[in-house]
Amino acid sequence: MESFDRRAGELLSDDDRVGLLRQMLLMRAVEERGNALYKQGKIPGSFYDGRGQEAVSVGATWALSGADPVCSPLIRDLGAHLVKGTDLTQIFQHYMGRENALSHGREGNVHFGDKGVGVVGMVSMLPDMMVVATGLAMAYRMRAEQRCALTFFGDGATSRGDWHEAMNWAGLDRLPVIFLMECNQLAYSTPSARQFARDPIERAAAYGVHATTVDGNDVEAVFVAAHDARERALAGDGPTLIEAQTFRMHGHGAHDDARYVDPGLIAEWAARDPIDRYSARLTERGLDVTGLAEDVAAEVAEAVAVALTAPMPDPATATEGVFCTSAPAGEQLGRGAERWSGFAAMAQRLPSAAAA
Amino acid sequence: MAVRTYLQAISDGLREEMRSDERVFVMGEDVGAFGGAFKVTDGLLEEFGAARVRDTPIAEAGIVGTAVGAALAGLRPVCEMQFGDFVACGFDQLVNVAGKMHYRLGLAVPLTVRLPVGGGFSGGPFHSQNPEAWFMHAPGLKVVAPSTPADAKGLLAAAIRDPNPVIFLEHKHLYRRVKGEVPEAALPTPMTARIARPGEDLSVFAYGAMVHTALEAVSELEADVEVVDLRSLVPLDEEAILASVRKTSKALVLDEANATCAAGAQVAALIADRAFEDLDGPVRRLATPDVPIPFSPPLEQAVLPGTTRVKEAIRELLDY
């Protein structure tokens, strides 16, 4: 932990720190509102959140440049979308199955991407998108571009073949890809102990993939690990697996009361809440973060108010768009407006934080 | 026009697309120095180098999945499955990732997957299948199946230039057996049906190797039979099928694939649904029964539709 603290001190400005906290607060606020909208019947299907895991997707995505894609954030990784800059109103419209620019109602939950900012949406067959991310990295290597792909997966996903194919492939060709393992201890109801005999860290080494473990509830530690993995990737030193140790605080989805989880374990991890810890740390550092939660709440309220006025999709469009009818002009995955996803770009993105 | 084999035509098509578009590259098992299990990629490594002619690990999900990533990044990957049967290992990446990508997320996946398919030479249960129906049933994938060298080259160009994932079925039994004139220019063949032999009395619908089986059978009969080469299964040229049936009033549909839910079943259903009034007999189908393809020659010949059975079916339907 000490080395992560030291590296964070070298890399992060106070603007970054406030930005990291703000994005974690935003993720929690969006998901709390999402759960409420689900209970009100305004979100169909179910609702999936990443409560207690906010530091993982926010911290890792903060380390990316605007040109580095995320492929793909999973259902606990809303923070990756938020750091990349996807519009909140569109996210709520998507959640509610209303007409929206991200999925046009063809998808729900955190199953969305935003090509304009370089985010490819997930599929439910985990960890398929690890292989796709490896392919993005392969293309960047072929074109000699200084870019790296970030992909997320959970502990359960390490049991499937695509995990092994992606790790082997990326290790073999030393591709610029970051494999971020969100070890939240549970694959739906199955604990990690019933998932594998060997820790994925050990297995990564066998594939020639550099591996490291971080406290997934420490946003700066996750950031530093992702930052260093990116540096390694761009230097040609190949892929990195980051094992972020965290815990799933809610059920698999809003329909799941998680009665199979030991309440003692939940209490233990609640005391390590990434947002509470980081707020205390920044306050201790002398930063004023008292207004952030209120700002974020107002942002969410405004987005929801607009989203609730959006129309439902036209049923006549349900069969449209199965095939692409015109060749995409140039690269499809945009780089967003910023040179960086979050890191070092805070002064432009958050004038209020810069002034703080 | 040069006379080329079906295999040479595919090889020429790949080379020309790679020459004209630097985004195009090939990847697969043993496609580099070895030139592929059937030598389709022979010589490409020497001309284009290892970055664009990529030998991969034996990992079909890896091949298809990384190709999806490369396609999203703006490249035009052409994947070779060493045998079409092996695509089962990459099925999920095609059906759940590539096929649904544009509908769900608005992202195009310009990807071509070449499948050497078909039986007739004792390949046994894992080297003889015709898996096209798996993919016809999965939204978002195009499926093409050329029968001639000219169409093999032209449909490959069309597949590579298409902004969607395209399953390209190349029949192994045609590789060196079929020759024909192939245009020098790289002209894409439209994904529509073609009249392989015009006729008035009965229509035979086929694709891939079965087109040749049909033509051979018809040549041995004293009858004016039309043979329609479907060429593309998704999209399916419904109007061409219906126009032929309206002309002849009788339809025989051939598949080398297993019968249940095969491409031919779709064709038969289409005719029953939209050309019922034009029919002067039942829509007949001839396909491989629902068994794995057996190894031993007499067993394999017993299940694959051959000219004898096609002739019998045509005669019976003509007499109806």
XYZ file of C-alpha atoms in Angstrom, chain A residues 71 102-104 106-107 111-113 115 119-123 125 127-129 131-136 138-143 160 162 165 168-169 172-173 175 317-328 330-333, chain B residues 23 25 27 51-52 54-76 89 92-93 96-97 99-110 139-142 161-165 234:
110
model
C -14.023 -2.647 -23.726
C -26.786 4.907 -26.597
C -28.931 1.877 -27.358
C -32.225 3.155 -28.803
C -32.420 -2.265 -27.668
C -30.523 -2.756 -24.427
C -25.358 -2.877 -21.208
C -24.496 0.206 -23.170
C -21.519 1.738 -24.848
C -18.699 4.990 -29.277
C -16.567 2.788 -24.807
C -17.753 -0.545 -26.200
C -20.749 -1.970 -24.358
C -20.587 -5.302 -22.570
C -22.239 -8.590 -23.398
C -21.352 -13.824 -21.697
C -15.597 -12.652 -20.306
C -16.148 -12.412 -24.068
C -15.174 -8.782 -24.231
C -11.026 -11.182 -26.189
C -12.438 -8.215 -28.104
C -10.288 -5.829 -26.052
C -7.294 -7.975 -26.939
C -8.257 -7.513 -30.589
C -8.375 -3.733 -30.180
C -3.778 -6.085 -31.563
C -4.986 -3.449 -34.033
C -3.156 -0.675 -32.164
C 0.009 -2.721 -32.226
C -0.419 -3.390 -35.960
C -0.776 0.329 -36.631
C -14.512 -19.576 -18.717
C -12.502 -16.891 -23.286
C -7.834 -17.415 -24.714
C -2.832 -16.448 -23.666
C -3.227 -14.338 -26.788
C 1.924 -14.288 -26.426
C 1.934 -11.093 -28.495
C -0.305 -6.661 -26.416
C -38.283 0.623 -35.287
C -37.880 -2.721 -33.462
C -36.594 -4.538 -36.535
C -34.311 -1.767 -37.734
C -30.544 -1.659 -37.496
C -29.754 -5.372 -37.405
C -27.312 -4.757 -40.233
C -25.104 -1.774 -40.904
C -26.099 -0.362 -44.276
C -23.229 2.031 -44.841
C -19.543 1.487 -44.268
C -18.297 3.422 -41.247
C -12.847 5.993 -40.531
C -12.508 4.883 -36.971
C -15.722 4.244 -35.092
C -14.451 4.532 -31.542
C -6.887 -2.468 -43.576
C -5.547 -8.775 -43.086
C -5.638 -14.526 -39.447
C 1.620 -8.577 -39.427
C -1.074 -9.004 -42.089
C -1.217 -13.828 -38.787
C -0.689 -17.309 -37.483
C -2.801 -17.601 -34.365
C -3.002 -19.908 -31.382
C -5.508 -22.750 -31.730
C -8.283 -20.664 -30.252
C -11.331 -20.073 -32.416
C -13.070 -17.822 -29.890
C -9.790 -15.931 -29.736
C -9.623 -15.662 -33.516
C -13.176 -14.417 -33.943
C -13.157 -12.246 -30.803
C -9.880 -10.477 -31.546
C -11.076 -9.983 -35.118
C -14.180 -8.249 -33.738
C -11.874 -5.954 -31.770
C -9.724 -5.271 -34.820
C -12.850 -4.541 -36.869
C -14.058 -2.082 -34.219
C -10.639 -0.426 -34.395
C -11.138 0.152 -38.123
C -9.412 -2.873 -39.693
C -10.978 -5.472 -42.025
C -15.670 -23.025 -30.723
C -20.499 -17.299 -29.060
C -18.219 -14.538 -30.349
C -23.559 -12.926 -29.211
C -20.804 -10.412 -29.814
C -23.973 -10.387 -34.700
C -25.700 -8.234 -32.101
C -23.192 -5.380 -32.014
C -24.780 -3.093 -34.588
C -28.334 -3.545 -33.360
C -27.414 -3.032 -29.700
C -24.709 -0.411 -29.887
C -24.637 0.973 -33.415
C -21.116 -0.315 -33.983
C -20.336 -1.905 -37.337
C -18.273 -5.095 -37.345
C -16.749 -5.479 -40.829
C -29.572 -12.042 -36.426
C -26.863 -9.723 -37.686
C -24.741 -12.219 -39.608
C -24.660 -12.505 -43.388
C -16.113 -4.836 -48.238
C -19.370 -5.368 -46.344
C -19.653 -3.414 -43.066
C -21.202 -6.465 -41.345
C -19.899 -9.826 -40.165
C -28.541 -14.201 -45.643
